Coordinates of C-alpha atoms in Angstrom, one line a residue:
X1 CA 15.0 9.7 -30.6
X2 CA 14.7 12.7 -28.7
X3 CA 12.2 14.3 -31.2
X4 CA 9.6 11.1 -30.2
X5 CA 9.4 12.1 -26.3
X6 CA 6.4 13.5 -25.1
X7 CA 6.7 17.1 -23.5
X8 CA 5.0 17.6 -20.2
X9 CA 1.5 18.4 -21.3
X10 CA 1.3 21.6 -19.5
X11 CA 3.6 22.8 -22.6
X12 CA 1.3 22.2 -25.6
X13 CA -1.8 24.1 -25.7
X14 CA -4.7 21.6 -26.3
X15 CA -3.0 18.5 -25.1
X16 CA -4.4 16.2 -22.6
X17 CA -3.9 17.4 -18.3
X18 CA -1.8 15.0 -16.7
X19 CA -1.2 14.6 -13.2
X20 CA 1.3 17.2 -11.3
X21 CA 4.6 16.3 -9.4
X22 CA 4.4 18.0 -6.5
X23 CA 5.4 15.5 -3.9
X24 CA 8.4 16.4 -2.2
X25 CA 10.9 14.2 -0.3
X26 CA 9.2 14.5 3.2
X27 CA 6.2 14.1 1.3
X28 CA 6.8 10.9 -0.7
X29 CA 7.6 9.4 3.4
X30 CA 4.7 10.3 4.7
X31 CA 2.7 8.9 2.1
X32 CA 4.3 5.9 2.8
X33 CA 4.5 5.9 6.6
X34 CA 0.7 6.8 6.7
X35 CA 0.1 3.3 5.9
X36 CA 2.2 1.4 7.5
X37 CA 3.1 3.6 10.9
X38 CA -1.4 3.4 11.1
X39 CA -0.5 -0.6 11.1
X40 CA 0.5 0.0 15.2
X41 CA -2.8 1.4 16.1
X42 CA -4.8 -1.0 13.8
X43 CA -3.2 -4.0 13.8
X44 CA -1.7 -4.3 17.4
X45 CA -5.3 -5.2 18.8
X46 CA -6.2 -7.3 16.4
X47 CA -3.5 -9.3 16.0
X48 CA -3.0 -9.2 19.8
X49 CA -6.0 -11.2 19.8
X50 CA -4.8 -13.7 17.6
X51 CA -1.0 -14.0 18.7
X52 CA -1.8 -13.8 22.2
X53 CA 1.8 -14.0 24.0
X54 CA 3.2 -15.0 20.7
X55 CA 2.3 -11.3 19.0
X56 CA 5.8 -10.1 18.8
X57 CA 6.9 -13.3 16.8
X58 CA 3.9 -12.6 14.4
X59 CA 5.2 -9.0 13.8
X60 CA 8.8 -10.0 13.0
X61 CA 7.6 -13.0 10.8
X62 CA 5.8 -10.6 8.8
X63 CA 8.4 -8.0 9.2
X64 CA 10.9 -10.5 7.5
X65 CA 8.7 -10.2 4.1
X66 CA 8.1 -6.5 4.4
X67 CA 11.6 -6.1 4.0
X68 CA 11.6 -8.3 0.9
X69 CA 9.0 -6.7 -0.7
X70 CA 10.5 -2.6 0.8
X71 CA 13.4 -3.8 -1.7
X72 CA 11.7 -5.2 -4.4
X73 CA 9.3 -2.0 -4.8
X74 CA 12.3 0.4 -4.6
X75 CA 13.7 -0.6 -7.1
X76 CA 10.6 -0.7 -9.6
X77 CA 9.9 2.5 -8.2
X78 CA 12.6 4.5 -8.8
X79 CA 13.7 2.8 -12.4
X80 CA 9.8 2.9 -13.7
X81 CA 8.8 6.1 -11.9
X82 CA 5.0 5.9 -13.0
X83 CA 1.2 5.7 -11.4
X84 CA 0.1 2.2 -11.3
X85 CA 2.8 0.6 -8.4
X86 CA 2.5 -3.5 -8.9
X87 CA 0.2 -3.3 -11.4
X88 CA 2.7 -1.2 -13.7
X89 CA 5.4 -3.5 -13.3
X90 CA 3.3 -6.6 -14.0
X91 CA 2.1 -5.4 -17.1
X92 CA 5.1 -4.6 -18.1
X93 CA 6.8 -7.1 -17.5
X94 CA 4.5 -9.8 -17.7
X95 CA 1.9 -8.6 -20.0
X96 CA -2.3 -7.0 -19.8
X97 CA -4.1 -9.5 -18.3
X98 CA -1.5 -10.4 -15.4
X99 CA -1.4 -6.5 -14.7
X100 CA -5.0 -6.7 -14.6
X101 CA -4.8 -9.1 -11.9
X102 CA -2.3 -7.7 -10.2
X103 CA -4.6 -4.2 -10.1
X104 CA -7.7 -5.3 -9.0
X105 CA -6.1 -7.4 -6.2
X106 CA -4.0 -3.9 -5.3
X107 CA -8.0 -2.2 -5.7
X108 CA -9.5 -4.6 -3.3
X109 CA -6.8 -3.4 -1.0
X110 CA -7.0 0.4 -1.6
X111 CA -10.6 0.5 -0.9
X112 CA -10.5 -1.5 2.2
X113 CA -7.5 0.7 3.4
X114 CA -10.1 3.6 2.9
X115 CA -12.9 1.4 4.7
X116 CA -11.0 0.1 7.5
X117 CA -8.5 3.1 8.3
X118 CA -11.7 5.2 8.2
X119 CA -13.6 2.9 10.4
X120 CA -10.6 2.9 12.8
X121 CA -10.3 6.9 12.9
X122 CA -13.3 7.3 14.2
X123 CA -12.8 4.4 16.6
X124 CA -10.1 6.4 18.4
X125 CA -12.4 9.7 18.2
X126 CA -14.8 7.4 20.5
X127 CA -12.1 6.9 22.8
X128 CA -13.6 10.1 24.7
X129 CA -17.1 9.1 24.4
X130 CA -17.7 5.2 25.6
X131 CA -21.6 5.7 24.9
X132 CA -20.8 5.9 21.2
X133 CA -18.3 3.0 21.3
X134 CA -20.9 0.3 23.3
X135 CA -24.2 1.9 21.3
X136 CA -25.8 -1.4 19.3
X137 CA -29.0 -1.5 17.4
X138 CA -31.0 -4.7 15.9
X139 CA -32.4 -4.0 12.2
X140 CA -34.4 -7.0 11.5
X141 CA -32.1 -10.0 10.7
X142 CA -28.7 -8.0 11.8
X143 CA -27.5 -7.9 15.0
X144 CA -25.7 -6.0 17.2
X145 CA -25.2 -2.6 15.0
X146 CA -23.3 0.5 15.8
X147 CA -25.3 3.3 13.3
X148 CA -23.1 5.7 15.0
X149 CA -20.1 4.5 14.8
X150 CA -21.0 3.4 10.9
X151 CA -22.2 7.3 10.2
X152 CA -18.9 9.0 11.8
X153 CA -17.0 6.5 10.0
X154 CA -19.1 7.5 6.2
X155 CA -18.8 11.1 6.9
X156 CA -14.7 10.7 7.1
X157 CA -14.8 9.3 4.2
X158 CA -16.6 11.6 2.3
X159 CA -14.4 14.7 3.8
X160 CA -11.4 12.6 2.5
X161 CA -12.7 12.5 -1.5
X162 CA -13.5 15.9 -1.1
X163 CA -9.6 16.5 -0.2
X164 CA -8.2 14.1 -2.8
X165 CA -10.2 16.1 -5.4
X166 CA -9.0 19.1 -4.2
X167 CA -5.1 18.2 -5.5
X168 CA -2.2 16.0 -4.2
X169 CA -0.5 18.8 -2.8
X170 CA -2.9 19.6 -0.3
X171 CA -3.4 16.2 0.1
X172 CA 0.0 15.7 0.7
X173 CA 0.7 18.7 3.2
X174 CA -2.4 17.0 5.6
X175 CA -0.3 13.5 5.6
X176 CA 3.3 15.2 6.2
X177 CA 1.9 17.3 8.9
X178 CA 0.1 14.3 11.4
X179 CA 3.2 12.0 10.1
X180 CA 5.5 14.3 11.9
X181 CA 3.4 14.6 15.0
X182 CA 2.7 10.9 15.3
X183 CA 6.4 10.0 15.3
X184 CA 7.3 12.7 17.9
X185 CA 3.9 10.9 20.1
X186 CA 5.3 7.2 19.1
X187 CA 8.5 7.7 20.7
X188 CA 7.5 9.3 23.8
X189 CA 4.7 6.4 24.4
X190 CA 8.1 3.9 23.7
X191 CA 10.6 5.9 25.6
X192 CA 8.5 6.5 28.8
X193 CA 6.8 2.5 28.6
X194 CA 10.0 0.9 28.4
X195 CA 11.9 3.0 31.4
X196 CA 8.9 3.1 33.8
X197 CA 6.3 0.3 32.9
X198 CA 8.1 -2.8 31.1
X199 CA 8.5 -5.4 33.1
X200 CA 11.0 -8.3 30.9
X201 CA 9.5 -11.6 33.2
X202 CA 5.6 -10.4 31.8
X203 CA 6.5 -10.7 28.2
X204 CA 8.8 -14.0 28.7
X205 CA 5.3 -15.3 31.2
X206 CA 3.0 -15.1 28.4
X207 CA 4.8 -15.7 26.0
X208 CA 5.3 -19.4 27.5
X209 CA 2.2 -19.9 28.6
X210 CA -0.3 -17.9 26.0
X211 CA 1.2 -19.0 22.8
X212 CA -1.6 -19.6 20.3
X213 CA -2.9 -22.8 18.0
X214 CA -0.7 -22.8 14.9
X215 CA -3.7 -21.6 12.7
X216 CA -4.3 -18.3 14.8
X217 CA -0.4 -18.3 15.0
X218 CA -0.6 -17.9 11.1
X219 CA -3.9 -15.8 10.5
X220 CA -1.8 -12.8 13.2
X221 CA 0.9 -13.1 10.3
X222 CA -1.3 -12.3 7.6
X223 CA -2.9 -9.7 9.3
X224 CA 0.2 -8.4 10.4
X225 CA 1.5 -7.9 6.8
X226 CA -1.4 -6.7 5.3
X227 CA -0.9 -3.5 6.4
X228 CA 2.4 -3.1 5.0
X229 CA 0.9 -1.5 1.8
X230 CA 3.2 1.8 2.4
X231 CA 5.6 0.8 0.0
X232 CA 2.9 0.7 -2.8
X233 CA 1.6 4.1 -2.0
X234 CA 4.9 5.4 -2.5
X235 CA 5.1 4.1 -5.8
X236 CA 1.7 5.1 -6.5
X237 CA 3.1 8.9 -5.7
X238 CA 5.9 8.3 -8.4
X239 CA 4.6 10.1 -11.0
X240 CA 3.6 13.3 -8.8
X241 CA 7.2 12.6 -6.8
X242 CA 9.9 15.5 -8.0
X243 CA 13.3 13.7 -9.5
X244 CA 11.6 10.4 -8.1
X245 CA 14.5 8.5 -9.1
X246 CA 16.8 10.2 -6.6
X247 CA 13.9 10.9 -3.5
X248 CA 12.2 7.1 -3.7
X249 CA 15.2 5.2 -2.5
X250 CA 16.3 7.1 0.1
X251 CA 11.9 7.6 1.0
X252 CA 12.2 3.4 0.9
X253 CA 14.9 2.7 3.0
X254 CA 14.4 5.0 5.4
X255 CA 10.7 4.1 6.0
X256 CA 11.5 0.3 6.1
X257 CA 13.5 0.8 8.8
X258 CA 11.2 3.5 10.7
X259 CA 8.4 1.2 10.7
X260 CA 9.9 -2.2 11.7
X261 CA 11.3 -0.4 14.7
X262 CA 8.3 1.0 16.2
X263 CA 6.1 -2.4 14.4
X264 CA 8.4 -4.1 16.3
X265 CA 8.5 -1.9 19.5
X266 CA 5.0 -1.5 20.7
X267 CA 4.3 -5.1 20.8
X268 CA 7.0 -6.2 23.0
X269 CA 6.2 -3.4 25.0
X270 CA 2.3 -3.7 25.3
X271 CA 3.2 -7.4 26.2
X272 CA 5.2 -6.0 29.1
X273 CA 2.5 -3.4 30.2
X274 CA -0.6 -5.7 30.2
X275 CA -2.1 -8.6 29.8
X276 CA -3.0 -9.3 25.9
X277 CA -6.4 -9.5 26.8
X278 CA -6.7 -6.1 27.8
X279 CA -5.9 -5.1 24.0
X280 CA -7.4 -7.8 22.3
X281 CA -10.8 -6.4 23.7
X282 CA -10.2 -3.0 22.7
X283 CA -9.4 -3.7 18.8
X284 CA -10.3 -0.3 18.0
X285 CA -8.4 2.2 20.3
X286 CA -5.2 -0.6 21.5
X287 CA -2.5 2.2 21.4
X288 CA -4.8 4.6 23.4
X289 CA -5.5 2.0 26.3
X290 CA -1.7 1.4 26.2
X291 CA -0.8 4.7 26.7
X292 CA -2.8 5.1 29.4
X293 CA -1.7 2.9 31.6
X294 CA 2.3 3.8 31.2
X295 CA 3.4 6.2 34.5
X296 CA 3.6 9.6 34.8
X297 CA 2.4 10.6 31.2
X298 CA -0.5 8.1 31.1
X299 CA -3.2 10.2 32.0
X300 CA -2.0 12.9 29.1
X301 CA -0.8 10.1 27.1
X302 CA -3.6 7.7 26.5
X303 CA -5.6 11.1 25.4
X304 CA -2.8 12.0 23.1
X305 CA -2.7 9.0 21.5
X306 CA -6.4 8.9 20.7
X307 CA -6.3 11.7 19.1
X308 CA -3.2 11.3 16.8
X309 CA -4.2 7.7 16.6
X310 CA -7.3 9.0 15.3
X311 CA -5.3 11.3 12.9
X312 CA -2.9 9.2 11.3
X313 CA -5.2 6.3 10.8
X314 CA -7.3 8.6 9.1
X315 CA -4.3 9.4 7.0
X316 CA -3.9 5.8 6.2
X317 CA -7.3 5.9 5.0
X318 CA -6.4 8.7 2.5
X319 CA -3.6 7.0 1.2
X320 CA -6.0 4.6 0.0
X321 CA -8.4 7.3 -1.7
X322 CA -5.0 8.4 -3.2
X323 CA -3.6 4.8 -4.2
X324 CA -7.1 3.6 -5.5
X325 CA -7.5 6.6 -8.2
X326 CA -4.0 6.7 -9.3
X327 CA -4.2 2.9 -9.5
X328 CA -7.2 3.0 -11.1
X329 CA -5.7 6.4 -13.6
X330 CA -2.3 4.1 -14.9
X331 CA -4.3 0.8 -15.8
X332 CA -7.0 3.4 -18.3
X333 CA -3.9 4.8 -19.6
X334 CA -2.5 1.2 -20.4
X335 CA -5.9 0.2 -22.1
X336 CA -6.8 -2.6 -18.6
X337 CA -10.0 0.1 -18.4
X338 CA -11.9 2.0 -19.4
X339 CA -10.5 5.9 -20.4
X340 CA -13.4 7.2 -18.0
X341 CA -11.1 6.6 -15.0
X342 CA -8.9 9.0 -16.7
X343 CA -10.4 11.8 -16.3
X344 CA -8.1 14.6 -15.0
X345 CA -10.2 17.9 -13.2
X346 CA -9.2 20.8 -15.5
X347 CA -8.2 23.3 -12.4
X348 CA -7.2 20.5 -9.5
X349 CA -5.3 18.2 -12.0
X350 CA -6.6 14.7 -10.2
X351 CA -8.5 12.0 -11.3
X352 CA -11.7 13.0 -10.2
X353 CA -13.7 10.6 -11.1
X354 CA -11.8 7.9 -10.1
X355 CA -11.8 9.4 -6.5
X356 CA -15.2 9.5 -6.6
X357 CA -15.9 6.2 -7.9
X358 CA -13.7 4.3 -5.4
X359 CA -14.6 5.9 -2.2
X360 CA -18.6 5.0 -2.8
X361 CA -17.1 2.0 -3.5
X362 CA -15.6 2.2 0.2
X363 CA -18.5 3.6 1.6
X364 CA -20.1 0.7 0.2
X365 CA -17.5 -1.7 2.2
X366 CA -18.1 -0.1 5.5
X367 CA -22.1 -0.3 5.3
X368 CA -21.2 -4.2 4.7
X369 CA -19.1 -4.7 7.4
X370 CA -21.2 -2.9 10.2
X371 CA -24.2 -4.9 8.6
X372 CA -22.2 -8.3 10.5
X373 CA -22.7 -7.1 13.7
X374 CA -20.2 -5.3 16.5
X375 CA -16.3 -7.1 14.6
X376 CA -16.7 -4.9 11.5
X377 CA -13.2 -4.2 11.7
X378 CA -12.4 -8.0 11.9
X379 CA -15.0 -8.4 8.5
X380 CA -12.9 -5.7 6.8
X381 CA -9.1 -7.1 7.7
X382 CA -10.5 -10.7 6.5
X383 CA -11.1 -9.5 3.3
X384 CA -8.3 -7.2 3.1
X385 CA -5.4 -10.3 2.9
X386 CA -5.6 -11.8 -0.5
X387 CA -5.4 -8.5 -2.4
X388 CA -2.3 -7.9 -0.7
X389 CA 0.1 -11.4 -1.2
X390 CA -1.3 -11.7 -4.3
X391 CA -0.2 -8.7 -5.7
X392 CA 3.2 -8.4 -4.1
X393 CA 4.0 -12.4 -5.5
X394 CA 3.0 -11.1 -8.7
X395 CA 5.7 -7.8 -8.6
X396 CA 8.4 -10.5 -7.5
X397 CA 7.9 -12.3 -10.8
X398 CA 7.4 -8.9 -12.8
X399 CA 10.7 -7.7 -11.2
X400 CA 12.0 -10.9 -12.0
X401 CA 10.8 -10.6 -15.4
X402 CA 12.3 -7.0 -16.2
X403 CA 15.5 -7.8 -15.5
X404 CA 16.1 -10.1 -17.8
X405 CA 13.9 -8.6 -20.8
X406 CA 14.6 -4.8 -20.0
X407 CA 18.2 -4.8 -18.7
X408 CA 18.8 -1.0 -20.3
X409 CA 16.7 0.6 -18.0
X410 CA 19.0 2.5 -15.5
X411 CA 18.3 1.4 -11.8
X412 CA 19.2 4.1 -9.2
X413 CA 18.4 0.8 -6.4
X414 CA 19.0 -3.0 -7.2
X415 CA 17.7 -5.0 -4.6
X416 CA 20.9 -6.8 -3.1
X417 CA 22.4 -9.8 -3.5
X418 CA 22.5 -10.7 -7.1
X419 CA 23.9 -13.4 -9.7
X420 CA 25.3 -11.9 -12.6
X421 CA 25.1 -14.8 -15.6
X422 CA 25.1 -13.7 -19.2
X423 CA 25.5 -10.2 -18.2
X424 CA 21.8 -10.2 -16.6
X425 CA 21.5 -10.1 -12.0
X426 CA 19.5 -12.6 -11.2
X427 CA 17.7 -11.0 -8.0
X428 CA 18.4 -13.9 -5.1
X429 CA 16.4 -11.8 -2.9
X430 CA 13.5 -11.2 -5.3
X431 CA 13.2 -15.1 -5.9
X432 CA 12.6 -15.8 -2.0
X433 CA 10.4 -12.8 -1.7
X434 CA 8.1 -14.5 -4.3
X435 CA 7.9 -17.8 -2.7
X436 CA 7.3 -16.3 0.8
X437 CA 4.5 -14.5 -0.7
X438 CA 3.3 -17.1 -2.6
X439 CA 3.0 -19.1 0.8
X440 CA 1.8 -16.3 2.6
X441 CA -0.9 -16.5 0.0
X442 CA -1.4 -20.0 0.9
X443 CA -2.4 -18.6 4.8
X444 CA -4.7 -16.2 3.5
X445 CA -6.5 -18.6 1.7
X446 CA -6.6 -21.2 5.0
X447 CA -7.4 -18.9 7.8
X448 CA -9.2 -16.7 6.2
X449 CA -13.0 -17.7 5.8
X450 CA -14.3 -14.6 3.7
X451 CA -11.2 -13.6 2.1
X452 CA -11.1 -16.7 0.1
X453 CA -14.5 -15.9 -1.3
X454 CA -14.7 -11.9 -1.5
X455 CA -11.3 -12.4 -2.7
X456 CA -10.9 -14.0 -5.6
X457 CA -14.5 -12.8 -6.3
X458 CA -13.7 -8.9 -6.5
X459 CA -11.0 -10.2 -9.2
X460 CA -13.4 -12.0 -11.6
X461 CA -15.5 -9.5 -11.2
X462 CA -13.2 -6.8 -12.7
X463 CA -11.6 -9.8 -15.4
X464 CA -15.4 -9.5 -16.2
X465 CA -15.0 -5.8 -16.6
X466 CA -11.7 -6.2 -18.6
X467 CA -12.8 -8.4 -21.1
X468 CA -15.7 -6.6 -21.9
X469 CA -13.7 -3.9 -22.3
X470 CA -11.5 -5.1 -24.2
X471 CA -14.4 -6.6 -26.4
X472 CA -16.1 -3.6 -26.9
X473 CA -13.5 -2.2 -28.2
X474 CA -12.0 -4.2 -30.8
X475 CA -8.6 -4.8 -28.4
X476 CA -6.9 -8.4 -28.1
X477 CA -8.7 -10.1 -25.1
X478 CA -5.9 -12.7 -23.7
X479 CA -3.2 -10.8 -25.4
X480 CA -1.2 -7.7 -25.2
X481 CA -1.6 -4.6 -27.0
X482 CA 1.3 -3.2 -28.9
X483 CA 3.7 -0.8 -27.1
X484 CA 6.5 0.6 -27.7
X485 CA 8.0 0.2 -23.9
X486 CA 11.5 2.1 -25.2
X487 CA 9.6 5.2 -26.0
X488 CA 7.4 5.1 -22.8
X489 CA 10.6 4.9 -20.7
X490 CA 12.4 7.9 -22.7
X491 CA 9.1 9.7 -22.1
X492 CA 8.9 8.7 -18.5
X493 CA 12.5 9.5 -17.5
X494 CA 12.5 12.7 -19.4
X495 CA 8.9 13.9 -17.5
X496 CA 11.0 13.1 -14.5
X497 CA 13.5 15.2 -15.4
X498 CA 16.1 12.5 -14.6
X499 CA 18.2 13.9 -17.2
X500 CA 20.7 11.5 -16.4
X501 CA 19.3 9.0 -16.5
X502 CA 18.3 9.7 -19.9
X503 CA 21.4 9.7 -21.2
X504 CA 22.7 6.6 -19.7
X505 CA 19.5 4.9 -21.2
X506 CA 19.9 6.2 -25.0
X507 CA 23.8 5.2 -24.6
X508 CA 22.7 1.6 -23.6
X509 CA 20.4 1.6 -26.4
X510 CA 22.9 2.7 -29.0
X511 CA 25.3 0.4 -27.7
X512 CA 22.6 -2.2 -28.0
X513 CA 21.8 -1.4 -31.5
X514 CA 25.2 -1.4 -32.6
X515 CA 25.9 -4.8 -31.6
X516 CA 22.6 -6.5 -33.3
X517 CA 23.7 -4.4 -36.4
X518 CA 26.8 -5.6 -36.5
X519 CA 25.6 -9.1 -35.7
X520 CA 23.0 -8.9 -38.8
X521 CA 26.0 -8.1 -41.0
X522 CA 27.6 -11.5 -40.1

């Protein structure tokens, strides 16, 4: 078997360049919590003005599923350490055209994470200058548009493609540097609100008497989890993570529990602070105008966090350059498009033209959403939703699905709280996260108005794309192509270096082999 692995391309003269692991553990975090720690400064406004006094109960109801899903995507990580996150799994497990799915919803996401992050760095950069931040302009039929704002937020994202081109290390190093400093900002702005500004009665006062109507109730929820896409950036960093299946669980773990403390810190304190009107009408600098009003440190503070808020949203917003062209890079490999995505830069080792491709794409996004008038950030999060539940209901099934049809793949992490019948875990867990994000699903598609339409639109676009594809050349259009999944793993785990691993995974082979052999001789 052994003489069937691929070696690491960098070995064979004349073979193709494949991506590099360079990711280290601090690294493969960051990636992570520069997605979802961002969701604080986003999100906190915006659902603020959704949730009104109820905002804290929108954050743990989402939080509840985030932890779901933090389980279910650390154990496909770290057994199927790979590019391609949810859509990976899915076609794995379930087969092309469901992994299809499952990556163009995850696309839809990756681009607007680049859109809206990028939109929000430069929010918090306008902090310090309120002539840029009220500035509007009428172009014929459109109303109410901020150029500036629109151009500062095009220019970030064309200084983040050139970045991502540049190589994941470098890319990498940027994330783990503004990660570190937002944390260190995040608990001061906590530490400081809660002893000198938090009054207990003010969060108990509106949350009594400003809870919202049950549809607003539920669209805060969806917002609220949509920014939980950390998880699949980490497992988009797989394949450039060293020894991923040792680093990604404890990278999971520890950012699931980072990021529902302070998710769930800043909005009981904000709610203690201030009215939730006097966030809800500053969706794009919240944590700024929080800071500032907090004693002692308020007038260095609400500066501070503009900038970093600025930084680490604008982190965010590469973790979506990254996730959209390694995405993009695993489903060419698997045949779901076409090899051009594949491209690899000869000296940087990234998928170039995938970078490319989807931050026009995003650039494309942003001129949309400022085209609606002065809530482009609102237009953006409305489309952002659907991508989001439907992929993650999709990696509960595909999870699902692998245990019981690949049960010799060594998992470092099983989710907990299993059923063992016919010597197969049934994942108890893994069930529930799929019907909770089934009916979060269901929310999406009631409270949000263009979501439902750009939505499942962007994925029949790219079903389009896949079946003509797949048409033009000569592969099976509603079934799968034939792999050899056993060889892929021994070439995965062996690229990984997870030596162990390995071993325990040709042993459970053999052992398989030997029993359907001697079963045949019956």
């Amino acid at each position: 078997m052994t003489s069937e692995v691929r070696a690491p391309s960098a070995a064979l003269p004349g073979a193709p360049v494949e991506l590099r692991r360079d990711v280290s553990i601090w690294g493969s975090f960051t990636w992570g919590y520069a997605d979802v720690g961002a969701d604080v400064y986003v999100a906190l406004g915006l659902v603020m003005g959704a949730a009104h006094g109820a905002t804290p109960l929108a954050f743990a109801a989402a939080g509840f599923v985030y932890i779901l899903i933090g389980f279910a995507y650390t154990e496909l990580a770290s057994a199927y350490p790979v590019a391609g996150g949810g859509q990976y799994y899915t076609t794995r497990g379930l087969g092309d055209i469901w992994g299809l799915i499952a990556g163009a919803a995850l696309l839809l996401d990756y681009t607007i994470c680049i859109s809206l992050f990028a939109t929000a760095s430069a929010g918090y950069i306008n902090f310090f200058f309120p002539a840029i931040r009220e500035f509007a302009i009428d172009i014929g039929p459109f109303q109410g548009i901020n150029l500036i704002w629109a151009a500062e937020s095009l220019f970030l994202i064309v200084l983040l493609m050139i970045l991502n081109i540049r190589g994941i290390r470098e890319s990498s190093l940027f994330n783990s540097l503004i990660g570190g400093l937002d944390m260190v900002l995040e608990t001061i702005i906590i530490v400081f609100g809660f002893l000198f500004a938090w009054k207990p009665e003010m969060v108990v006062f509106q949350f009594k008497t400003e809870f919202p109507s049950t549809e607003q109730f539920f669209y805060a929820v969806s917002v609220a989890i949509i920014s939980y896409v950390g998880l699949e950036s980490v497992s988009q960093a797989a394949q450039e993570t060293r020894r991923p299946a040792t680093i990604i669980p404890r990278t999971s773990v520890s950012l699931i529990c980072v990021v529902l403390l302070f998710a769930m810190a800043f909005p009981i304190l904000a709610l203690g602070v201030l009215p939730w009107q006097a966030l809800a009408e500053r969706e794009s600098d919240p944590v700024a105008v929080l800071a500032s009003a907090i004693p002692y440190i308020g007038f260095l503070a609400g500066h501070a966090a503009a900038v970093l808020g600025a930084t680490i949203v604008l982190i965010s917003a590469n973790t979506g350059v990254m996730g959209a062209s390694r995405l993009s890079y695993s489903m060419s490999e698997s045949h779901l498009l076409s090899p051009w995505f594949s491209a690899v830069h000869p000296k940087f080792r990234t998928p170039v033209r995938a970078v490319v491709f989807f931050s026009v794409v995003a650039a494309a996004q942003v001129i949309f959403s400022f085209l609606t008038g002065p809530h482009a950030m609102d237009t953006m999060v409305n489309m952002y939703a659907f991508g989001a539940t439907l992929a993650y209901f999709l990696s509960f099934i595909a999870l699902i699905a692998l245990r019981i049809k690949d049960p010799y793949t060594p998992r470092p992490y099983r989710m907990p709280f299993n059923i063992q019948f016919k010597g197969i875990y049934i994942p108890i867990l893994g069930i529930v996260g799929a019907f909770a994000t089934l009916a979060m699903m269901g929310v999406v598609l009631w409270t949000h108005a263009l979501g439902r339409v750009a939505g499942p639109g962007w994925v029949l676009l790219w079903l389009a794309v896949y079946l003509w594809y797949r048409w033009k050349n000569r592969h099976p259009l509603f079934s799968n192509l034939p792999r050899d999944w056993e060889k892929e793993q021994i070439a995965i785990l062996t690229s990984a270096e997870e030596f162990d691993l390995l071993e325990q995974y040709k042993h459970a082979l053999a052992e398989r082999n030997k029993k359907e052999a001697k079963h045949a001789s019956q």
